[in-house]
Amino acid sequence: MSDDEDAPPVKRAVIFYGSLEEKERERLAKGEFGSLGKDAIKAAIESGNINIAGGDTFDIEEHISEHQAEVLAEFERRKRARQINVSTDDAEVRACLRALGEPVTLFGEGPAERRERLRNILSVVGPDALKKSKKDDEKSKKSREECQTTWYHEGPESLRAARFWIAQYSLPRALTRLEEERQYKAIPEASRTAQKQDLHKRLRSLNNFCSQIGDDRPISFCQFSPNSKLLVTASWTGLCKLWAVPDCNYIRTLRGHCTNVGAIVFHPQSTISLDEKDVNLASCAADGSVKLWNLESDEPVADIEGHGMRVARVAWHPSGRFLGTTCYDHSWRLWDLEVQEEILHQEGHSKGVYDIAFHPDGSLTGTGGLDAFGRVWDLRTGRCIMFLEGHLKEIYGVSFSPNGYHMATGSGDNTCKVWDIRQRRCVYTIPAHQNLVSGVKFQPSSGMYLLTTAYDNTAKVWTHPGWSPVKTLAGHEGKVMGVDISLDGQLIATCSYDRTFKLWMAEQ
């Protein structure tokens, strides 16, 4: 080791210049402001590094307290979430999410994740939100049930009297019908089969017997008189015409309506025991008018007022005392012509009521609506005893069978359904036509066959109760809009959009 390496290090003197703060204070006290300092401050202000004029402050403590509040709120939410009990049933979890208006499931989400998501949602909105949504659902469900429930209101005293009268009228007729059914059942099976075969043979020989131009516009309705010697037609011109059958000779024009006539029907005792001066006919039109006619005058003898919308169909009660009308105001009405007042204004359909038919006994009435549903009403109690559900489109035709327990409906879904009132269900659906079924009609005397008409320009005959096709009545060049069968069973009448009506008769 050398001597130089052993020499101690030289101590250097520490130079102390004093405090810069003190020097700066001295300079400021003397009022020395250098140009360099002024320029530096000015440049700093312009660059935005120094804010002198704004006077804005930032409260650091307040910012820190807001952040702390958010963190504490999150901790509280997680604490509430841990205390919330959520069902382990995945179906119930889905139902709760649906009730809260949240997505039932997310992409890739499993039952555990879904349950945890529900817990987090409830920790935010509170468990009471689920109870409130359930109460709202129950209220809405209850209101829907109330809307679907058929309700009744107290009617006038005349309605009560009419119900008693209808009961006294219908019960003896029902006994007579049942007795006739027993007598028919007592006939040997071979004889009954032979009668059916003869009837079917006669139906297969049906031909167009007569064709007549009825008006300048489509013929909307036709009906035979009870003695089968007259035919009345209704037209879109507002005119109704009487014709003698089977020769189709013109008799009289009934003038009174000024718009499309929907239907015109004979009184059940007209041309049999009713005087020609009495009310023999009733008609309805699209303007809501209903008119009553006799067989002597071409002008109406009375008007029935009260409908505010289109009246599609009218029908006489078998007794001839009451008149039923269907209206596009979602209701049908029953008029007592002896009392000369409306005794029943029945609601129940959600759309316009199109067709109406009375039971042969007079105890029931059937209505078909544009809501695709039909209803059977008991006139003696006012209750809807049967709800006809099954058609996919509007019901345009309703008819009761003379046997008292079968009922047919025709619809815009191209089908005809046969209902059994005893079983309260549809027993058969006939794929009847290729277009809208505009009318249905049972044979009025025995109900051994059913007739349907449609907008495919044809009418068809079906056996009862087999419901097999027997004959297609083709000949119209337009939509077939109405059909009727004479009480003696000899003639069938059809009316069409082609402005004609045709009579069909079996070969002798």
Coordinates of C-alpha atoms in Angstrom, one line a residue:
M1 CA 0.0 0.0 0.0
S2 CA 1.4 3.4 -1.0
D3 CA 1.6 6.6 1.0
D4 CA -0.9 8.3 -1.3
E5 CA -3.5 5.8 -0.5
D6 CA -3.1 6.3 3.3
A7 CA -3.5 10.0 3.1
P8 CA -6.8 11.3 4.6
P9 CA -9.4 13.0 2.2
V10 CA -9.2 16.8 1.9
K11 CA -12.2 18.6 3.5
R12 CA -13.9 21.1 1.3
A13 CA -15.5 24.2 2.6
V14 CA -19.4 24.3 2.5
I15 CA -20.6 27.5 0.8
F16 CA -23.9 28.8 2.3
Y17 CA -25.7 31.5 0.3
G18 CA -28.6 32.0 2.6
S19 CA -32.3 31.4 2.2
L20 CA -33.9 32.0 -1.2
E21 CA -37.1 32.9 0.6
E22 CA -35.4 35.7 2.5
K23 CA -33.7 37.0 -0.6
E24 CA -37.0 37.1 -2.4
R25 CA -38.7 38.9 0.4
E26 CA -35.9 41.5 0.4
R27 CA -36.3 42.0 -3.3
L28 CA -40.0 42.4 -3.1
A29 CA -39.7 44.8 -0.2
K30 CA -37.4 47.0 -2.2
G31 CA -40.0 46.9 -5.1
E32 CA -37.7 45.3 -7.6
F33 CA -39.8 43.5 -10.2
G34 CA -37.7 42.4 -13.0
S35 CA -38.9 42.3 -16.5
L36 CA -38.0 38.7 -16.7
G37 CA -40.3 37.8 -13.8
K38 CA -43.2 39.8 -15.3
D39 CA -42.8 38.1 -18.6
A40 CA -42.6 34.6 -17.0
I41 CA -45.9 35.3 -15.0
K42 CA -47.6 36.6 -18.1
A43 CA -46.6 33.6 -20.2
A44 CA -47.8 31.3 -17.4
I45 CA -51.2 33.0 -17.3
E46 CA -51.6 32.8 -21.1
S47 CA -50.7 29.1 -21.1
G48 CA -53.3 28.4 -18.4
N49 CA -50.8 27.2 -15.8
I50 CA -51.8 30.1 -13.5
N51 CA -55.4 31.1 -12.8
I52 CA -55.6 34.4 -11.2
A53 CA -59.0 36.0 -12.3
G54 CA -61.3 32.9 -12.0
G55 CA -61.4 32.4 -8.3
D56 CA -62.5 28.7 -8.7
T57 CA -61.7 26.3 -5.9
F58 CA -61.8 22.5 -5.6
D59 CA -62.9 21.1 -2.3
I60 CA -60.8 18.0 -2.0
E61 CA -62.5 16.9 1.2
E62 CA -66.0 17.1 -0.4
H63 CA -64.9 15.0 -3.3
I64 CA -63.4 12.4 -1.0
S65 CA -66.7 12.3 1.0
E66 CA -68.8 11.6 -2.1
H67 CA -66.6 8.8 -3.1
Q68 CA -66.8 7.4 0.4
A69 CA -70.6 7.6 0.3
E70 CA -70.7 5.6 -2.9
V71 CA -68.5 3.0 -1.5
L72 CA -70.6 2.8 1.7
A73 CA -73.8 2.6 -0.4
E74 CA -72.3 -0.3 -2.3
F75 CA -71.4 -2.1 0.9
E76 CA -74.9 -1.5 2.2
R77 CA -76.4 -2.9 -1.1
R78 CA -74.2 -6.0 -0.8
K79 CA -75.3 -6.4 2.8
R80 CA -79.0 -6.2 1.8
A81 CA -78.4 -8.7 -1.0
R82 CA -76.9 -11.2 1.4
Q83 CA -80.0 -10.9 3.6
I84 CA -82.5 -11.4 0.7
N85 CA -83.9 -14.9 0.4
V86 CA -84.3 -16.0 -3.3
S87 CA -85.9 -19.2 -4.3
T88 CA -83.7 -22.0 -5.7
D89 CA -86.5 -23.0 -8.1
D90 CA -85.3 -21.7 -11.5
A91 CA -88.9 -21.5 -12.8
E92 CA -89.9 -19.3 -9.9
V93 CA -86.8 -17.1 -10.4
R94 CA -87.7 -16.7 -14.1
A95 CA -91.3 -15.7 -13.1
C96 CA -90.0 -13.1 -10.6
L97 CA -87.7 -11.6 -13.3
R98 CA -90.6 -11.5 -15.7
A99 CA -92.8 -9.8 -13.1
L100 CA -90.1 -7.1 -12.5
G101 CA -89.9 -6.4 -16.2
E102 CA -86.3 -7.8 -16.5
P103 CA -84.9 -10.2 -19.1
V104 CA -85.8 -13.8 -18.1
T105 CA -82.4 -15.0 -19.1
L106 CA -79.2 -13.6 -20.5
F107 CA -76.8 -15.2 -23.0
G108 CA -74.7 -17.9 -21.4
E109 CA -76.5 -17.4 -18.0
G110 CA -77.1 -20.4 -15.8
P111 CA -79.5 -20.9 -13.0
A112 CA -77.0 -19.8 -10.3
E113 CA -76.1 -16.6 -12.2
R114 CA -79.8 -15.9 -12.8
R115 CA -80.5 -16.3 -9.1
E116 CA -77.7 -14.0 -8.2
R117 CA -78.9 -11.4 -10.8
L118 CA -82.4 -11.5 -9.2
R119 CA -80.9 -11.0 -5.8
N120 CA -78.9 -7.9 -7.0
I121 CA -82.0 -6.4 -8.6
L122 CA -84.0 -6.9 -5.5
S123 CA -81.3 -5.3 -3.4
V124 CA -81.7 -2.2 -5.6
V125 CA -85.4 -1.9 -6.1
G126 CA -86.3 -3.5 -2.8
P127 CA -88.2 -6.8 -2.0
D128 CA -91.5 -4.9 -1.9
A129 CA -91.3 -4.2 -5.7
L130 CA -91.9 -7.9 -6.3
K131 CA -94.9 -8.0 -4.0
K132 CA -96.3 -4.9 -5.7
S133 CA -95.9 -6.4 -9.2
K134 CA -97.6 -9.5 -8.0
K135 CA -100.5 -7.5 -6.7
D136 CA -100.8 -5.6 -10.0
D137 CA -100.8 -8.9 -11.9
E138 CA -103.6 -10.2 -9.6
K139 CA -105.6 -7.0 -10.2
S140 CA -105.2 -7.1 -13.9
K141 CA -106.1 -10.8 -14.0
K142 CA -109.2 -10.1 -11.8
S143 CA -110.2 -7.3 -14.2
R144 CA -109.8 -9.6 -17.2
E145 CA -111.9 -12.2 -15.5
E146 CA -114.6 -9.7 -14.7
C147 CA -114.6 -8.5 -18.4
Q148 CA -115.1 -12.1 -19.5
T149 CA -117.8 -12.9 -17.0
T150 CA -121.4 -12.7 -18.4
W151 CA -123.3 -10.2 -16.3
Y152 CA -127.1 -9.6 -16.0
H153 CA -129.0 -6.5 -15.0
E154 CA -132.6 -6.2 -13.8
G155 CA -135.1 -5.9 -16.6
P156 CA -138.6 -4.4 -16.7
E157 CA -141.7 -6.1 -15.4
S158 CA -142.8 -6.8 -19.0
L159 CA -139.6 -9.0 -19.4
R160 CA -140.5 -11.0 -16.4
A161 CA -144.0 -11.5 -17.7
A162 CA -142.6 -12.5 -21.1
R163 CA -140.3 -15.1 -19.6
F164 CA -143.2 -16.7 -17.8
W165 CA -145.2 -16.7 -21.0
I166 CA -142.4 -18.2 -23.0
A167 CA -142.0 -21.0 -20.4
Q168 CA -145.7 -21.8 -20.6
Y169 CA -145.5 -21.8 -24.4
S170 CA -142.4 -23.9 -24.8
L171 CA -142.9 -26.7 -22.3
P172 CA -146.0 -28.2 -24.0
R173 CA -144.2 -28.0 -27.4
A174 CA -141.2 -29.8 -25.9
L175 CA -143.4 -32.6 -24.6
T176 CA -145.0 -32.9 -28.1
R177 CA -141.6 -33.0 -29.7
L178 CA -140.3 -35.7 -27.4
E179 CA -143.5 -37.7 -28.0
E180 CA -142.9 -37.5 -31.8
E181 CA -139.3 -38.6 -31.2
R182 CA -140.5 -41.7 -29.3
Q183 CA -143.0 -42.6 -32.0
Y184 CA -140.3 -42.2 -34.7
K185 CA -137.9 -44.4 -32.6
A186 CA -140.7 -47.1 -32.4
I187 CA -140.6 -47.4 -36.2
P188 CA -138.5 -50.5 -37.2
E189 CA -135.0 -49.8 -38.2
A190 CA -135.5 -51.2 -41.7
S191 CA -138.3 -48.8 -42.4
R192 CA -136.4 -45.8 -41.1
T193 CA -133.4 -46.8 -43.3
A194 CA -135.6 -47.1 -46.3
Q195 CA -137.1 -43.6 -45.7
K196 CA -133.6 -42.1 -45.5
Q197 CA -132.5 -43.9 -48.7
D198 CA -135.6 -42.6 -50.5
L199 CA -134.9 -39.1 -49.2
H200 CA -131.3 -39.2 -50.3
K201 CA -132.2 -40.5 -53.7
R202 CA -134.6 -37.6 -54.1
L203 CA -132.0 -35.1 -53.0
R204 CA -129.5 -36.4 -55.5
S205 CA -132.0 -35.6 -58.2
L206 CA -132.3 -32.0 -57.3
N207 CA -132.1 -29.7 -60.4
N208 CA -132.5 -26.0 -61.1
F209 CA -136.3 -25.7 -61.7
C210 CA -136.5 -21.9 -62.1
S211 CA -134.2 -18.9 -62.3
Q212 CA -135.4 -15.3 -62.0
I213 CA -133.6 -11.9 -62.0
G214 CA -134.8 -10.4 -58.8
D215 CA -133.4 -6.9 -58.8
D216 CA -130.8 -4.5 -60.2
R217 CA -128.4 -5.2 -57.3
P218 CA -127.4 -8.4 -55.3
I219 CA -130.2 -10.4 -53.7
S220 CA -129.2 -10.6 -50.0
F221 CA -132.0 -12.8 -48.5
C222 CA -134.9 -15.0 -49.5
Q223 CA -137.6 -16.9 -47.5
F224 CA -140.7 -19.1 -48.3
S225 CA -144.0 -18.3 -46.7
P226 CA -145.4 -20.9 -44.2
N227 CA -147.8 -22.2 -46.9
S228 CA -144.9 -22.6 -49.4
K229 CA -146.8 -20.6 -52.0
L230 CA -144.9 -17.3 -51.7
L231 CA -141.3 -16.3 -51.8
V232 CA -140.0 -12.9 -50.5
T233 CA -136.6 -11.5 -51.5
A234 CA -134.5 -8.7 -50.2
S235 CA -132.1 -6.6 -52.2
W236 CA -129.3 -4.1 -51.8
T237 CA -131.4 -1.6 -53.6
G238 CA -133.6 -1.3 -50.5
L239 CA -136.5 -3.1 -52.2
C240 CA -138.3 -6.3 -51.1
K241 CA -140.3 -8.3 -53.6
L242 CA -143.0 -10.9 -53.3
W243 CA -143.1 -13.8 -55.8
A244 CA -145.5 -16.6 -56.4
V245 CA -143.9 -20.1 -56.5
P246 CA -143.1 -22.3 -58.1
D247 CA -143.9 -20.2 -61.2
C248 CA -141.8 -17.2 -60.0
N249 CA -144.5 -14.7 -61.0
Y250 CA -143.9 -11.2 -59.6
I251 CA -146.6 -10.0 -57.2
R252 CA -145.6 -6.8 -55.4
T253 CA -142.7 -4.6 -54.4
L254 CA -142.4 -3.5 -50.8
R255 CA -140.9 0.0 -50.7
G256 CA -139.7 1.5 -47.5
H257 CA -136.0 1.0 -47.0
C258 CA -133.5 3.3 -48.5
T259 CA -130.3 1.2 -48.1
N260 CA -129.2 -2.5 -48.2
V261 CA -131.8 -4.8 -46.8
G262 CA -130.3 -7.5 -44.6
A263 CA -133.3 -9.8 -44.2
I264 CA -137.1 -10.1 -44.5
V265 CA -139.0 -12.9 -42.8
F266 CA -142.6 -14.2 -42.7
H267 CA -144.6 -14.4 -39.5
P268 CA -144.9 -18.0 -38.4
Q269 CA -148.7 -17.9 -39.0
S270 CA -148.7 -15.8 -42.1
T271 CA -150.7 -17.2 -45.1
I272 CA -152.1 -19.9 -42.7
S273 CA -154.2 -18.3 -40.0
L274 CA -153.1 -14.7 -40.0
D275 CA -155.2 -12.1 -41.7
E276 CA -153.5 -10.3 -44.6
K277 CA -154.2 -6.9 -43.0
D278 CA -152.1 -7.9 -39.9
V279 CA -148.4 -7.8 -39.6
N280 CA -147.1 -10.6 -41.8
L281 CA -143.5 -9.6 -42.5
A282 CA -140.6 -8.0 -40.8
S283 CA -137.4 -6.6 -42.4
C284 CA -134.2 -4.9 -41.4
A285 CA -131.6 -2.8 -43.2
A286 CA -128.0 -1.5 -42.8
D287 CA -129.2 1.9 -41.6
G288 CA -130.6 0.3 -38.4
S289 CA -134.2 0.5 -39.5
V290 CA -136.7 -2.4 -38.8
K291 CA -140.1 -2.3 -40.6
L292 CA -143.2 -4.4 -40.3
W293 CA -145.4 -5.2 -43.4
N294 CA -148.7 -6.7 -44.3
L295 CA -149.7 -8.6 -47.5
E296 CA -152.0 -5.9 -48.8
S297 CA -149.9 -2.8 -49.0
D298 CA -146.5 -2.0 -50.5
E299 CA -145.7 0.4 -47.7
P300 CA -144.7 -0.6 -44.1
V301 CA -147.4 -0.5 -41.5
A302 CA -145.0 0.2 -38.6
D303 CA -141.3 1.0 -37.8
I304 CA -139.3 -0.4 -34.9
E305 CA -136.9 2.3 -33.7
G306 CA -134.0 2.0 -31.3
H307 CA -131.1 0.6 -33.2
G308 CA -128.2 3.0 -33.7
M309 CA -126.1 0.8 -36.0
R310 CA -126.6 -1.8 -38.7
V311 CA -129.2 -4.5 -38.1
A312 CA -128.0 -7.7 -39.9
R313 CA -130.9 -10.1 -39.3
V314 CA -134.4 -10.4 -37.9
A315 CA -136.2 -13.6 -36.8
W316 CA -139.7 -14.4 -35.5
H317 CA -140.2 -16.3 -32.3
P318 CA -142.2 -19.5 -33.1
S319 CA -145.2 -18.0 -31.3
G320 CA -145.2 -15.0 -33.5
R321 CA -145.5 -12.7 -30.5
F322 CA -141.8 -11.7 -30.2
L323 CA -139.3 -10.5 -32.8
G324 CA -135.5 -10.9 -32.4
T325 CA -133.0 -8.5 -34.1
T326 CA -129.2 -8.6 -34.2
C327 CA -127.2 -5.4 -34.3
Y328 CA -123.6 -4.3 -35.0
D329 CA -123.5 -2.6 -31.6
H330 CA -122.5 -6.0 -30.1
S331 CA -126.0 -6.8 -28.9
W332 CA -129.3 -8.5 -29.9
R333 CA -132.7 -7.4 -28.9
L334 CA -136.1 -9.0 -28.2
W335 CA -139.3 -7.0 -29.0
D336 CA -142.7 -7.9 -27.7
L337 CA -145.1 -6.8 -30.4
E338 CA -148.2 -7.2 -28.2
V339 CA -146.8 -4.7 -25.7
Q340 CA -145.1 -2.8 -28.5
E341 CA -141.8 -2.3 -26.7
E342 CA -138.3 -3.6 -26.4
I343 CA -138.2 -6.0 -23.5
L344 CA -134.6 -7.3 -23.8
H345 CA -131.4 -5.7 -24.9
Q346 CA -128.8 -8.5 -24.5
E347 CA -125.1 -8.0 -24.7
G348 CA -122.5 -10.7 -24.6
H349 CA -120.6 -10.6 -27.9
S350 CA -117.3 -8.6 -28.3
K351 CA -118.2 -7.6 -31.9
G352 CA -121.3 -7.2 -33.9
V353 CA -124.0 -9.9 -33.8
Y354 CA -124.8 -11.2 -37.2
D355 CA -127.4 -14.0 -37.2
I356 CA -130.1 -15.2 -34.8
A357 CA -132.3 -18.3 -34.7
F358 CA -135.0 -19.5 -32.3
H359 CA -135.3 -23.1 -31.0
P360 CA -138.4 -24.9 -32.4
D361 CA -139.8 -25.1 -28.9
G362 CA -139.4 -21.3 -28.4
S363 CA -137.4 -21.8 -25.2
L364 CA -133.9 -21.0 -26.6
T365 CA -132.3 -18.6 -29.0
G366 CA -128.9 -18.9 -30.7
T367 CA -126.7 -16.0 -31.9
G368 CA -123.6 -15.9 -34.0
G369 CA -121.2 -13.0 -33.9
L370 CA -118.4 -11.4 -35.9
D371 CA -116.2 -12.3 -32.9
A372 CA -116.2 -15.9 -34.2
F373 CA -118.2 -17.1 -31.2
G374 CA -121.8 -18.2 -30.8
R375 CA -124.0 -18.3 -27.8
V376 CA -127.2 -20.1 -26.8
W377 CA -129.5 -18.2 -24.6
D378 CA -132.4 -19.5 -22.4
L379 CA -135.2 -17.0 -22.9
R380 CA -136.9 -18.3 -19.7
T381 CA -134.1 -17.4 -17.4
G382 CA -131.9 -15.0 -19.5
R383 CA -128.8 -17.1 -19.0
C384 CA -126.2 -18.0 -21.6
I385 CA -126.4 -21.8 -21.4
M386 CA -123.8 -22.7 -24.0
F387 CA -120.8 -20.9 -25.5
L388 CA -119.9 -22.0 -29.0
E389 CA -116.1 -21.7 -29.3
G390 CA -114.2 -23.3 -32.2
H391 CA -114.6 -21.2 -35.4
L392 CA -111.6 -19.3 -36.6
K393 CA -113.5 -16.4 -38.2
E394 CA -116.9 -14.7 -38.1
I395 CA -120.1 -16.7 -37.8
Y396 CA -122.6 -15.8 -40.5
G397 CA -125.3 -18.5 -40.1
V398 CA -127.1 -20.2 -37.2
S399 CA -129.8 -22.9 -37.5
F400 CA -131.6 -25.2 -35.0
S401 CA -132.5 -28.7 -36.0
P402 CA -136.2 -29.8 -35.5
N403 CA -134.9 -32.6 -33.3
G404 CA -134.3 -30.0 -30.6
Y405 CA -130.7 -30.8 -29.7
H406 CA -128.6 -30.2 -32.8
M407 CA -127.5 -26.8 -34.0
A408 CA -125.4 -25.7 -37.0
T409 CA -123.2 -22.6 -37.5
G410 CA -121.6 -21.4 -40.7
S411 CA -118.4 -19.3 -40.6
G412 CA -116.0 -17.3 -42.6
D413 CA -113.4 -20.1 -42.0
N414 CA -115.2 -22.1 -44.8
T415 CA -116.6 -24.7 -42.3
C416 CA -119.9 -25.6 -40.9
K417 CA -119.9 -26.9 -37.3
V418 CA -122.6 -29.1 -35.8
W419 CA -123.2 -28.7 -32.0
D420 CA -125.0 -30.9 -29.6
I421 CA -126.8 -28.8 -27.0
R422 CA -127.2 -31.8 -24.6
Q423 CA -123.4 -32.4 -24.6
R424 CA -122.6 -28.7 -24.9
R425 CA -119.9 -29.3 -27.5
C426 CA -119.1 -29.5 -31.2
V427 CA -119.8 -33.0 -32.4
Y428 CA -118.7 -32.6 -36.1
T429 CA -117.0 -30.1 -38.3
I430 CA -117.9 -30.1 -42.0
P431 CA -115.2 -28.8 -44.3
A432 CA -118.1 -27.5 -46.4
H433 CA -116.8 -25.0 -48.9
Q434 CA -113.9 -23.3 -50.5
N435 CA -115.0 -19.8 -49.4
L436 CA -117.0 -18.1 -46.7
V437 CA -120.1 -20.0 -45.6
S438 CA -122.9 -17.4 -45.8
G439 CA -125.8 -19.5 -44.5
V440 CA -127.0 -22.8 -43.0
K441 CA -130.4 -24.3 -42.9
F442 CA -131.9 -27.5 -41.5
Q443 CA -134.8 -29.2 -43.2
P444 CA -137.7 -27.5 -41.3
S445 CA -140.0 -30.5 -41.0
S446 CA -137.8 -33.4 -39.9
G447 CA -134.2 -32.1 -40.0
M448 CA -133.1 -35.1 -42.2
Y449 CA -130.6 -33.0 -44.1
L450 CA -128.6 -29.8 -43.8
L451 CA -128.2 -27.1 -46.5
T452 CA -125.2 -24.8 -46.6
T453 CA -124.4 -21.8 -49.0
A454 CA -121.1 -20.1 -49.6
Y455 CA -119.3 -17.4 -51.5
D456 CA -117.8 -20.2 -53.8
N457 CA -121.1 -19.8 -55.8
T458 CA -122.5 -23.1 -54.6
A459 CA -125.0 -24.6 -52.2
K460 CA -124.5 -28.1 -50.8
V461 CA -126.8 -30.7 -49.2
W462 CA -125.5 -32.8 -46.3
T463 CA -127.1 -35.8 -44.7
H464 CA -128.1 -35.7 -41.1
P465 CA -126.7 -37.3 -38.9
G466 CA -124.0 -38.7 -41.1
W467 CA -122.9 -35.3 -42.5
S468 CA -121.9 -36.7 -45.8
P469 CA -122.3 -34.7 -49.0
V470 CA -125.4 -35.6 -51.1
K471 CA -125.7 -32.9 -53.8
T472 CA -124.0 -29.7 -54.9
L473 CA -126.3 -27.1 -56.2
A474 CA -124.2 -25.2 -58.8
G475 CA -125.6 -22.6 -61.2
H476 CA -125.1 -19.2 -59.7
E477 CA -122.5 -16.9 -61.3
G478 CA -121.9 -15.0 -58.0
K479 CA -121.7 -15.5 -54.3
V480 CA -124.7 -17.4 -52.8
M481 CA -125.9 -15.1 -50.1
G482 CA -129.1 -16.7 -48.8
V483 CA -131.0 -20.0 -48.7
D484 CA -134.4 -21.4 -47.6
I485 CA -136.3 -24.6 -47.7
S486 CA -140.1 -24.7 -48.1
L487 CA -142.1 -26.2 -45.2
D488 CA -143.5 -28.9 -47.4
G489 CA -140.0 -29.9 -48.4
Q490 CA -140.6 -29.6 -52.1
L491 CA -138.5 -26.5 -53.0
I492 CA -135.2 -25.0 -52.1
A493 CA -134.5 -21.4 -52.9
T494 CA -131.1 -19.7 -53.2
C495 CA -130.3 -16.0 -53.8
S496 CA -127.0 -14.7 -55.1
Y497 CA -124.8 -11.7 -55.7
D498 CA -125.5 -12.2 -59.5
R499 CA -129.0 -10.5 -58.8
T500 CA -130.9 -13.8 -59.3
F501 CA -132.7 -16.3 -57.2
K502 CA -133.1 -19.9 -58.2
L503 CA -135.6 -22.6 -57.2
W504 CA -134.4 -26.2 -56.9
M505 CA -136.7 -29.2 -57.1
A506 CA -136.3 -32.9 -57.1
E507 CA -137.3 -34.9 -60.2
Q508 CA -140.6 -36.6 -59.7

